[in-house]
Tab-separated table of C-alpha atoms and ligand atoms in Angstrom:
chain	number	residue	atom	x	y	z
Z	6	MET	CA	6.047	-42.556	28.779
Z	7	ALA	CA	6.067	-38.983	27.578
Z	8	LEU	CA	2.994	-38.411	25.452
Z	9	ILE	CA	3.367	-35.672	22.916
Z	10	ASN	CA	1.141	-32.739	22.108
Z	11	GLU	CA	-0.444	-34.403	19.081
Z	12	ASN	CA	-1.657	-31.081	17.784
Z	13	PHE	CA	1.834	-30.667	16.362
Z	14	LEU	CA	1.214	-33.664	14.112
Z	15	LYS	CA	-1.726	-31.904	12.516
Z	16	LEU	CA	0.483	-29.142	11.175
Z	17	PRO	CA	1.506	-29.564	7.583
Z	18	GLY	CA	5.158	-28.556	7.094
Z	19	SER	CA	5.583	-24.921	6.280
Z	20	TYR	CA	6.632	-25.433	2.694
Z	21	LEU	CA	6.125	-21.923	1.377
Z	22	PHE	CA	9.629	-20.515	1.682
Z	23	SER	CA	11.367	-23.852	1.127
Z	24	ASP	CA	9.285	-24.447	-2.017
Z	25	ILE	CA	10.260	-20.995	-3.220
Z	26	SER	CA	13.951	-21.580	-2.624
Z	27	LYS	CA	13.783	-24.991	-4.329
Z	28	LYS	CA	12.231	-23.434	-7.409
Z	29	VAL	CA	14.748	-20.598	-7.443
Z	30	HIS	CA	17.573	-23.093	-6.978
Z	31	SER	CA	16.499	-25.244	-9.921
Z	32	PHE	CA	16.128	-22.120	-12.077
Z	33	LYS	CA	19.676	-21.094	-11.185
Z	34	LEU	CA	21.016	-24.545	-12.074
Z	35	THR	CA	19.564	-24.332	-15.568
Z	36	HIS	CA	20.371	-20.607	-15.948
Z	37	PRO	CA	23.740	-20.200	-14.240
Z	38	LYS	CA	24.357	-16.755	-15.728
Z	39	ALA	CA	21.033	-15.244	-14.662
Z	40	ASP	CA	21.154	-12.630	-11.909
Z	41	VAL	CA	18.042	-13.237	-9.813
Z	42	ILE	CA	16.564	-10.364	-7.782
Z	43	SER	CA	14.435	-11.288	-4.777
Z	44	LEU	CA	11.513	-9.054	-3.905
Z	45	GLY	CA	10.056	-11.864	-1.830
Z	46	ILE	CA	12.212	-11.050	1.155
Z	47	GLY	CA	10.279	-10.400	4.367
Z	48	ASP	CA	13.274	-9.067	6.242
Z	49	VAL	CA	14.676	-5.566	6.438
Z	50	THR	CA	18.047	-4.826	4.835
Z	51	ARG	CA	19.083	-1.338	6.029
Z	52	PRO	CA	21.581	-1.435	8.936
Z	53	LEU	CA	20.978	-0.238	12.495
Z	54	VAL	CA	21.007	3.549	12.730
Z	55	GLN	CA	23.788	5.418	14.498
Z	56	ALA	CA	21.785	6.437	17.584
Z	57	VAL	CA	20.909	2.774	18.235
Z	58	ARG	CA	24.485	1.593	17.742
Z	59	GLU	CA	25.860	4.241	20.081
Z	60	ALA	CA	23.325	3.399	22.786
Z	61	MET	CA	24.116	-0.304	22.507
Z	62	HIS	CA	27.893	0.282	22.638
Z	63	LYS	CA	27.426	2.375	25.757
Z	64	ALA	CA	25.278	-0.334	27.332
Z	65	VAL	CA	27.937	-2.959	26.579
Z	66	ASP	CA	30.498	-0.816	28.398
Z	67	GLU	CA	28.166	-0.460	31.389
Z	68	MET	CA	27.819	-4.225	31.479
Z	69	GLY	CA	31.602	-4.538	31.481
Z	70	ASP	CA	32.057	-2.448	34.595
Z	71	ALA	CA	31.299	-3.909	38.050
Z	72	LYS	CA	29.810	-0.586	39.159
Z	73	THR	CA	27.205	-0.486	36.379
Z	74	PHE	CA	26.819	-4.188	35.563
Z	75	ARG	CA	23.231	-5.487	35.481
Z	76	GLY	CA	22.057	-9.063	35.829
Z	77	TYR	CA	18.443	-10.133	35.491
Z	78	GLY	CA	16.221	-7.191	34.714
Z	79	PRO	CA	12.471	-6.926	35.293
Z	80	GLU	CA	10.690	-9.597	33.217
Z	81	GLN	CA	8.287	-6.911	31.981
Z	82	GLY	CA	11.085	-4.656	30.715
Z	83	TYR	CA	13.061	-1.745	32.147
Z	84	PRO	CA	11.023	1.303	33.179
Z	85	PHE	CA	13.240	3.573	31.033
Z	86	LEU	CA	12.040	1.800	27.875
Z	87	ILE	CA	8.434	1.378	28.976
Z	88	GLU	CA	8.216	5.067	29.846
Z	89	ALA	CA	9.697	6.034	26.469
Z	90	ILE	CA	7.157	3.789	24.708
Z	91	ILE	CA	4.198	5.305	26.540
Z	92	LYS	CA	5.438	8.879	26.158
Z	93	ASN	CA	6.243	8.612	22.437
Z	94	ASP	CA	3.965	5.960	20.962
Z	95	TYR	CA	0.757	6.488	22.941
Z	96	VAL	CA	0.443	9.824	24.784
Z	97	PRO	CA	0.678	11.884	21.544
Z	98	ARG	CA	-2.330	9.899	20.246
Z	99	GLY	CA	-4.384	10.627	23.328
Z	100	ILE	CA	-3.843	7.191	24.880
Z	101	SER	CA	-2.775	6.913	28.497
Z	102	LEU	CA	-1.224	3.667	29.683
Z	103	ASP	CA	0.070	2.560	33.039
Z	104	ILE	CA	3.614	1.216	33.197
Z	105	SER	CA	2.207	-2.186	34.219
Z	106	GLU	CA	0.224	-2.455	30.975
Z	107	VAL	CA	3.344	-2.625	28.777
Z	108	PHE	CA	5.348	-5.859	28.441
Z	109	VAL	CA	8.678	-5.610	26.623
Z	110	ASN	CA	9.600	-8.819	24.796
Z	111	ASP	CA	12.009	-10.337	22.297
Z	112	GLY	CA	9.762	-9.591	19.332
Z	113	ALA	CA	6.127	-9.730	18.336
Z	114	LYS	CA	6.258	-13.264	16.985
Z	115	SER	CA	6.874	-14.692	20.454
Z	116	ASP	CA	3.933	-12.961	22.057
Z	117	THR	CA	1.454	-13.376	19.181
Z	118	GLY	CA	2.286	-17.072	19.437
Z	119	ASN	CA	2.445	-17.324	23.239
Z	120	ILE	CA	-0.664	-15.355	24.125
Z	121	GLY	CA	-2.657	-18.570	23.692
Z	122	ASP	CA	-1.094	-19.813	26.969
Z	123	ILE	CA	-3.583	-17.728	28.961
Z	124	LEU	CA	-6.616	-18.571	26.816
Z	125	CYS	CA	-8.853	-21.621	26.775
Z	126	ALA	CA	-8.292	-24.266	24.107
Z	127	ASP	CA	-12.028	-24.236	23.367
Z	128	ASN	CA	-12.112	-20.659	22.099
Z	129	CYS	CA	-13.044	-20.269	18.486
Z	130	ILE	CA	-10.610	-18.067	16.588
Z	131	GLY	CA	-11.153	-15.738	13.671
Z	132	VAL	CA	-8.511	-14.555	11.226
Z	133	THR	CA	-8.500	-12.302	8.211
Z	134	ASP	CA	-7.498	-14.242	5.120
Z	135	PRO	CA	-4.747	-14.027	3.814
Z	136	ILE	CA	-2.674	-13.678	7.010
Z	137	TYR	CA	0.653	-13.927	8.819
Z	138	PRO	CA	0.862	-17.734	9.354
Z	139	VAL	CA	1.887	-17.531	13.042
Z	140	TYR	CA	-1.679	-16.756	14.161
Z	141	ILE	CA	-3.105	-19.981	12.786
Z	142	ASP	CA	-0.162	-22.303	13.406
Z	143	SER	CA	0.171	-21.277	17.065
Z	144	ASN	CA	-3.523	-21.982	17.557
Z	145	VAL	CA	-3.177	-25.376	15.886
Z	146	MET	CA	-0.481	-26.177	18.476
Z	147	GLY	CA	-2.803	-24.979	21.231
Z	148	GLY	CA	-5.583	-27.266	20.008
Z	149	ARG	CA	-7.855	-24.415	18.952
Z	150	ALA	CA	-7.940	-24.823	15.181
Z	151	GLY	CA	-9.740	-28.161	14.789
Z	152	SER	CA	-8.671	-30.211	11.804
Z	153	LEU	CA	-7.509	-29.322	8.345
Z	154	GLU	CA	-10.132	-29.805	5.663
Z	155	LYS	CA	-8.685	-29.121	2.236
Z	156	ASP	CA	-7.051	-25.721	2.735
Z	157	LYS	CA	-8.905	-24.550	5.866
Z	158	TRP	CA	-9.007	-25.443	9.575
Z	159	ASN	CA	-12.576	-26.282	10.509
Z	160	ASN	CA	-12.561	-24.415	13.841
Z	161	VAL	CA	-11.155	-21.231	12.369
Z	162	VAL	CA	-13.359	-18.471	10.998
Z	163	TYR	CA	-11.704	-17.168	7.828
Z	164	ILE	CA	-12.666	-13.601	7.007
Z	165	PRO	CA	-11.757	-13.004	3.371
Z	166	CYS	CA	-9.927	-9.824	2.384
Z	167	THR	CA	-10.072	-9.584	-1.368
Z	168	GLU	CA	-10.250	-7.102	-4.195
Z	169	ALA	CA	-14.050	-7.316	-3.969
Z	170	ASN	CA	-14.167	-5.852	-0.447
Z	171	GLY	CA	-11.152	-3.588	-0.876
Z	172	PHE	CA	-9.141	-5.921	1.422
Z	173	VAL	CA	-11.221	-4.706	4.378
Z	174	PRO	CA	-12.720	-7.549	6.429
Z	175	GLU	CA	-16.479	-7.711	6.916
Z	176	ILE	CA	-18.183	-9.130	9.989
Z	177	PRO	CA	-18.632	-12.868	9.357
Z	178	PRO	CA	-21.827	-14.831	10.018
Z	179	ARG	CA	-20.082	-17.306	12.347
Z	180	ARG	CA	-19.296	-16.332	15.961
Z	181	MET	CA	-15.815	-16.339	17.403
Z	182	ASP	CA	-14.115	-15.680	20.755
Z	183	MET	CA	-10.750	-14.366	19.621
Z	184	LEU	CA	-9.956	-12.380	16.493
Z	185	TYR	CA	-6.576	-11.559	14.967
Z	186	LEU	CA	-6.284	-8.277	13.103
Z	187	CYS	CA	-3.034	-7.002	11.582
Z	188	TYR	CA	-2.848	-3.398	10.327
Z	189	PRO	CA	-1.052	-2.223	8.281
Z	190	ASN	CA	-1.357	-5.704	6.877
Z	191	ASN	CA	1.189	-8.315	6.005
Z	192	PRO	CA	0.774	-9.614	3.275
Z	193	THR	CA	-1.755	-7.348	1.509
Z	194	GLY	CA	-0.231	-4.000	2.513
Z	195	ALA	CA	-3.757	-2.735	3.276
Z	196	SER	CA	-4.424	-0.313	6.118
Z	197	ILE	CA	-7.609	0.140	8.113
Z	198	THR	CA	-9.578	3.346	8.572
Z	199	LYS	CA	-10.689	4.576	11.999
Z	200	GLU	CA	-14.310	3.917	11.010
Z	201	ALA	CA	-13.656	0.305	10.024
Z	202	LEU	CA	-11.589	-0.325	13.144
Z	203	LYS	CA	-14.334	1.219	15.271
Z	204	MET	CA	-16.822	-1.187	13.716
Z	205	TRP	CA	-14.653	-4.118	14.860
Z	206	VAL	CA	-14.146	-2.710	18.358
Z	207	ASP	CA	-17.895	-2.128	18.738
Z	208	TYR	CA	-18.596	-5.635	17.454
Z	209	ALA	CA	-16.091	-7.073	19.938
Z	210	LEU	CA	-17.616	-5.054	22.808
Z	211	ALA	CA	-21.106	-6.264	21.933
Z	212	ASN	CA	-20.087	-9.911	21.509
Z	213	ASP	CA	-17.326	-10.386	24.128
Z	214	ILE	CA	-14.615	-11.005	21.570
Z	215	LEU	CA	-10.931	-10.586	22.348
Z	216	ILE	CA	-9.093	-8.746	19.554
Z	217	LEU	CA	-5.397	-9.531	19.097
Z	218	TYR	CA	-4.145	-6.489	17.229
Z	219	ASP	CA	-0.786	-6.768	15.473
Z	220	ALA	CA	0.571	-3.297	14.703
Z	221	ALA	CA	4.093	-4.376	13.702
Z	222	TYR	CA	3.993	-2.029	10.690
Z	223	GLU	CA	2.493	1.078	12.299
Z	224	ALA	CA	5.682	3.071	11.653
Z	225	TYR	CA	5.024	2.764	7.898
Z	226	ILE	CA	1.727	4.650	8.046
Z	227	GLN	CA	1.945	7.761	5.863
Z	228	ASP	CA	-1.691	8.827	5.827
Z	229	ALA	CA	-2.439	10.960	8.909
Z	230	SER	CA	-6.008	9.646	9.185
Z	231	VAL	CA	-4.969	5.976	9.548
Z	232	PRO	CA	-4.912	4.799	13.201
Z	233	HIS	CA	-1.561	3.635	14.599
Z	234	SER	CA	-3.032	1.944	17.648
Z	235	ILE	CA	-6.320	0.158	18.260
Z	236	TYR	CA	-6.591	2.143	21.502
Z	237	GLU	CA	-7.292	5.246	19.415
Z	238	ILE	CA	-10.785	3.737	19.275
Z	239	LYS	CA	-12.986	4.332	22.305
Z	240	GLY	CA	-13.624	1.197	24.323
Z	241	ALA	CA	-10.741	-0.765	22.761
Z	242	LYS	CA	-8.949	-1.188	26.093
Z	243	LYS	CA	-11.824	-3.422	27.146
Z	244	VAL	CA	-11.410	-5.780	24.182
Z	245	ALA	CA	-7.910	-5.635	22.717
Z	246	ILE	CA	-4.316	-6.671	23.233
Z	247	GLU	CA	-1.863	-4.819	20.965
Z	248	PHE	CA	1.434	-6.213	19.693
Z	249	ARG	CA	4.219	-3.996	18.420
Z	250	SER	CA	7.759	-4.616	17.305
Z	251	PHE	CA	11.019	-2.745	16.744
Z	252	SER	CA	11.835	-5.245	13.967
Z	253	LYS	CA	10.351	-3.387	11.027
Z	254	THR	CA	10.360	0.002	12.783
Z	255	ALA	CA	14.085	0.112	13.486
Z	256	GLY	CA	15.763	-2.822	11.753
Z	257	PHE	CA	15.649	-5.006	14.886
Z	258	THR	CA	14.825	-8.300	13.141
Z	259	GLY	CA	18.203	-9.655	14.253
Z	260	VAL	CA	18.433	-7.685	17.527
Z	261	ARG	CA	14.993	-8.830	18.821
Z	262	CYS	CA	12.749	-6.465	20.716
Z	263	GLY	CA	9.051	-5.661	20.742
Z	264	TYR	CA	6.282	-5.056	23.236
Z	265	THR	CA	2.745	-6.066	24.052
Z	266	ILE	CA	0.033	-3.929	25.623
Z	267	VAL	CA	-2.397	-5.738	27.922
Z	268	PRO	CA	-4.731	-3.097	29.421
Z	269	LYS	CA	-5.802	-3.604	33.018
Z	270	GLU	CA	-9.466	-3.216	32.178
Z	271	LEU	CA	-9.314	-6.080	29.658
Z	272	LYS	CA	-10.995	-9.211	31.008
Z	273	GLY	CA	-11.331	-12.827	30.071
Z	274	TYR	CA	-13.889	-15.180	31.618
Z	275	THR	CA	-13.904	-18.448	33.494
Z	276	LEU	CA	-16.266	-21.193	32.340
Z	277	ASN	CA	-18.806	-20.058	34.921
Z	278	GLY	CA	-18.661	-16.466	33.750
Z	279	GLN	CA	-16.300	-14.972	36.336
Z	280	PRO	CA	-14.290	-12.053	34.826
Z	281	VAL	CA	-10.501	-12.231	35.254
Z	282	PRO	CA	-8.065	-9.425	34.227
Z	283	LEU	CA	-5.864	-10.722	31.409
Z	284	ASN	CA	-3.087	-8.386	32.533
Z	285	GLN	CA	-2.685	-10.454	35.717
Z	286	LEU	CA	-2.565	-13.732	33.826
Z	287	TRP	CA	-0.088	-12.450	31.249
Z	288	ASN	CA	2.136	-11.031	33.981
Z	289	ARG	CA	2.092	-14.410	35.715
Z	290	ARG	CA	2.886	-16.171	32.457
Z	291	GLN	CA	5.761	-13.830	31.601
Z	292	THR	CA	7.353	-13.872	35.040
Z	293	THR	CA	7.320	-17.672	34.927
Z	294	LYS	CA	8.383	-18.365	31.359
Z	295	PHE	CA	10.333	-15.262	30.277
Z	296	ASN	CA	13.357	-13.608	31.849
Z	297	GLY	CA	13.333	-10.333	30.022
Z	298	THR	CA	14.971	-8.800	26.969
Z	299	SER	CA	18.649	-7.946	27.314
Z	300	TYR	CA	19.604	-4.594	28.822
Z	301	ILE	CA	21.743	-3.804	25.768
Z	302	THR	CA	18.826	-4.423	23.432
Z	303	GLN	CA	16.444	-2.318	25.504
Z	304	ARG	CA	18.907	0.592	25.525
Z	305	GLY	CA	19.118	0.254	21.728
Z	306	ALA	CA	15.320	0.339	21.475
Z	307	GLU	CA	15.094	3.358	23.781
Z	308	ALA	CA	17.454	5.247	21.452
Z	309	ILE	CA	14.901	5.331	18.622
Z	310	TYR	CA	12.877	7.758	20.734
Z	311	SER	CA	15.695	10.316	21.041
Z	312	PRO	CA	15.406	13.205	18.548
Z	313	GLU	CA	18.403	11.894	16.550
Z	314	GLY	CA	17.252	8.281	16.688
Z	315	ALA	CA	13.707	9.176	15.640
Z	316	ALA	CA	14.979	11.164	12.648
Z	317	GLN	CA	17.371	8.392	11.592
Z	318	VAL	CA	14.719	5.692	11.812
Z	319	LYS	CA	12.282	7.866	9.880
Z	320	GLU	CA	14.830	8.161	7.097
Z	321	VAL	CA	15.151	4.379	6.819
Z	322	ILE	CA	11.387	4.019	6.583
Z	323	ARG	CA	11.366	6.767	3.941
Z	324	TYR	CA	13.873	4.688	1.966
Z	325	TYR	CA	11.632	1.611	1.971
Z	326	MET	CA	8.524	3.644	1.216
Z	327	ASP	CA	10.280	5.347	-1.712
Z	328	ASN	CA	11.057	1.841	-2.975
Z	329	ALA	CA	7.382	0.976	-2.616
Z	330	LYS	CA	6.392	4.033	-4.649
Z	331	LEU	CA	8.897	3.288	-7.382
Z	332	MET	CA	7.728	-0.331	-7.515
Z	333	THR	CA	4.031	0.564	-7.588
Z	334	GLU	CA	4.587	2.943	-10.492
Z	335	GLY	CA	6.777	0.432	-12.319
Z	336	LEU	CA	4.316	-2.432	-11.957
Z	337	ARG	CA	1.344	-0.286	-12.961
Z	338	SER	CA	3.123	0.957	-16.060
Z	339	ALA	CA	3.781	-2.691	-16.926
Z	340	GLY	CA	0.004	-3.177	-16.852
Z	341	LEU	CA	-0.345	-4.900	-13.471
Z	342	LYS	CA	-2.915	-4.166	-10.784
Z	343	VAL	CA	-1.178	-3.249	-7.533
Z	344	TYR	CA	-2.608	-2.860	-4.025
Z	345	GLY	CA	-0.948	-1.832	-0.756
Z	346	GLY	CA	2.399	-0.058	-0.692
Z	347	GLU	CA	0.948	3.231	0.591
Z	348	ASN	CA	1.045	2.655	4.347
Z	349	ALA	CA	3.006	-0.594	4.375
Z	350	PRO	CA	6.186	-2.007	2.833
Z	351	TYR	CA	4.168	-4.677	0.992
Z	352	LEU	CA	2.741	-4.658	-2.514
Z	353	TRP	CA	-0.067	-7.064	-3.255
Z	354	VAL	CA	-0.043	-7.640	-6.976
Z	355	LYS	CA	-2.929	-9.227	-8.824
Z	356	THR	CA	-1.822	-11.847	-11.292
Z	357	PRO	CA	-3.096	-11.115	-14.812
Z	358	ASP	CA	-5.807	-13.183	-16.527
Z	359	GLY	CA	-6.606	-15.319	-13.494
Z	360	THR	CA	-3.160	-16.934	-13.454
Z	361	THR	CA	-2.564	-18.827	-10.190
Z	362	SER	CA	-0.098	-17.430	-7.651
Z	363	TRP	CA	2.406	-20.227	-8.220
Z	364	LYS	CA	2.141	-20.085	-12.017
Z	365	PHE	CA	2.775	-16.334	-12.000
Z	366	PHE	CA	5.640	-16.817	-9.554
Z	367	GLU	CA	7.319	-19.156	-12.068
Z	368	GLN	CA	6.543	-16.986	-15.073
Z	369	MET	CA	8.100	-13.960	-13.363
Z	370	LEU	CA	11.120	-15.975	-12.279
Z	371	TYR	CA	11.758	-17.288	-15.782
Z	372	GLY	CA	10.617	-14.186	-17.672
Z	373	ALA	CA	12.131	-11.419	-15.533
Z	374	ASN	CA	14.407	-13.283	-13.106
Z	375	VAL	CA	12.515	-11.672	-10.229
Z	376	VAL	CA	11.274	-13.576	-7.160
Z	377	GLY	CA	8.072	-12.763	-5.267
Z	378	THR	CA	6.003	-14.691	-2.726
Z	379	PRO	CA	2.900	-16.542	-4.004
Z	380	GLY	CA	-0.122	-15.008	-2.259
Z	381	VAL	CA	-1.831	-18.364	-1.769
Z	382	GLY	CA	0.947	-19.227	0.703
Z	383	PHE	CA	-0.719	-16.793	3.145
Z	384	GLY	CA	-4.166	-18.372	2.946
Z	385	PRO	CA	-6.838	-19.414	0.444
Z	386	SER	CA	-7.938	-15.822	-0.295
Z	387	GLY	CA	-4.383	-15.039	-1.372
Z	388	GLU	CA	-4.801	-17.111	-4.534
Z	389	GLY	CA	-4.342	-15.013	-7.643
Z	390	TYR	CA	-1.909	-12.595	-5.999
Z	391	ILE	CA	1.808	-12.310	-5.462
Z	392	ARG	CA	3.445	-10.377	-2.610
Z	393	LEU	CA	6.402	-8.121	-3.317
Z	394	THR	CA	8.243	-6.312	-0.549
Z	395	SER	CA	10.030	-2.963	-0.673
Z	396	PHE	CA	12.783	-4.100	1.712
Z	397	GLY	CA	15.416	-4.505	-1.033
Z	398	THR	CA	18.013	-1.984	-2.180
Z	399	ARG	CA	16.901	0.911	-4.391
Z	400	GLU	CA	19.072	-0.411	-7.239
Z	401	ASN	CA	17.511	-3.881	-7.116
Z	402	CYS	CA	13.971	-2.508	-6.951
Z	403	ALA	CA	14.585	-0.260	-9.962
Z	404	GLU	CA	16.289	-3.016	-11.945
Z	405	ALA	CA	13.489	-5.485	-11.139
Z	406	MET	CA	10.878	-3.001	-12.388
Z	407	GLU	CA	12.732	-2.529	-15.659
Z	408	ARG	CA	12.889	-6.265	-16.180
Z	409	ILE	CA	9.221	-6.796	-15.380
Z	410	HIS	CA	8.323	-3.989	-17.752
Z	411	LYS	CA	10.393	-5.493	-20.567
Z	412	TRP	CA	9.012	-8.955	-19.862
Z	413	LEU	CA	5.338	-7.956	-19.935
Z	414	LYS	CA	5.463	-5.449	-22.781
X	530	PLP	C1	7.573	-9.151	10.959
X	530	PLP	C2	6.269	-9.281	11.625
X	530	PLP	C3	6.173	-9.238	13.015
X	530	PLP	C4	7.370	-8.960	13.877
X	530	PLP	O1	7.990	-10.076	14.300
X	530	PLP	P1	9.201	-9.971	15.324
X	530	PLP	O2	9.127	-11.237	16.069
X	530	PLP	O3	8.955	-8.777	16.192
X	530	PLP	O4	10.443	-9.815	14.511
X	530	PLP	C5	4.934	-9.356	13.613
X	530	PLP	N1	3.825	-9.486	12.875
X	530	PLP	C6	3.870	-9.500	11.536
X	530	PLP	C7	2.614	-9.590	10.776
X	530	PLP	C8	5.097	-9.415	10.875
X	530	PLP	O5	5.130	-9.443	9.542
């Protein structure tokens, strides 16, 4: 008899996006003429840039020729891509990495979810709240979250990020073994200063905490003083794994490519206190369960580091960040309080007069025909906020702002 992993039964269904689409659907049924604009979308919309397309076409042709055909590649990724990553994303920030510390993957979601494979089920995890749901759900599956009591898992340390603390997490009273940090943040759009990040690295060094640092939005950072990598902080290689993705950087959400940095000096511990390099364990895990990202995809990713590719990708990010600026100004002139949007493609909008996230979601849908994502869907501290993204077209963003303005004035 095959017994199941009963942790899966503890997971409530992920109703957030299906609840949203149900509500939008029923609105459309009763208002067939309404033209609904979605600013709830968490996916990019601009197409792949030319440099990426050309590199991928060329790679397809290589694969179609017996002389240049490639079968299985290295599970960790091709050296050409790993070298480009180190040279462009780390060396300019004063970070040196060995080729064996970079693991190319099929996107950051896989690795942020899979990293638990090499970690004990008894570890206590900490998360900032609100957060990207993958961190908690993957730990529920791994048996690390405990049980759900009301809206919180009892083995998870929730570190609130709210208006009161400027959306910057403070060190919690309860201890933890693993901590997820995501900066720039989805959903709040907040970024972290070097000083605040240093405080977390120092805390992790002093308390043997493993930091899982998700930097999927680093390409959106506009402010030169905001760190792009946790390894910009001294000592971070001893405590942190960093996840990055080409999804939001280069429109790869459908292409699938990212990478994970597991420094060689980073150690985990056996129950009797023996240190073990996590790089070794992750390499073993990847070579067993993962057979690499496609050659074509990796050539496409490499192309964003060419001068043309870099300029083209920068332009796409400019487009989304100009949307964010236009939206921030529009929402503020409509009298709303807006956070984020400066170093991230997300706007975290406070609902007026203590309205709940879901109530405001419905009011905006019916009043302005604009869809957002209720903040409470990202965790209890998200109540009273709605997330809007700047991933739409310029026209839709502008039109949505006009409607919201008209609706609230
Ligand atoms: C979109 C996103 C990712 C990237 O996921 P991929 O699997 O690389 O597409 C990672 N972390 C966060 C917080 C995200 O929002």
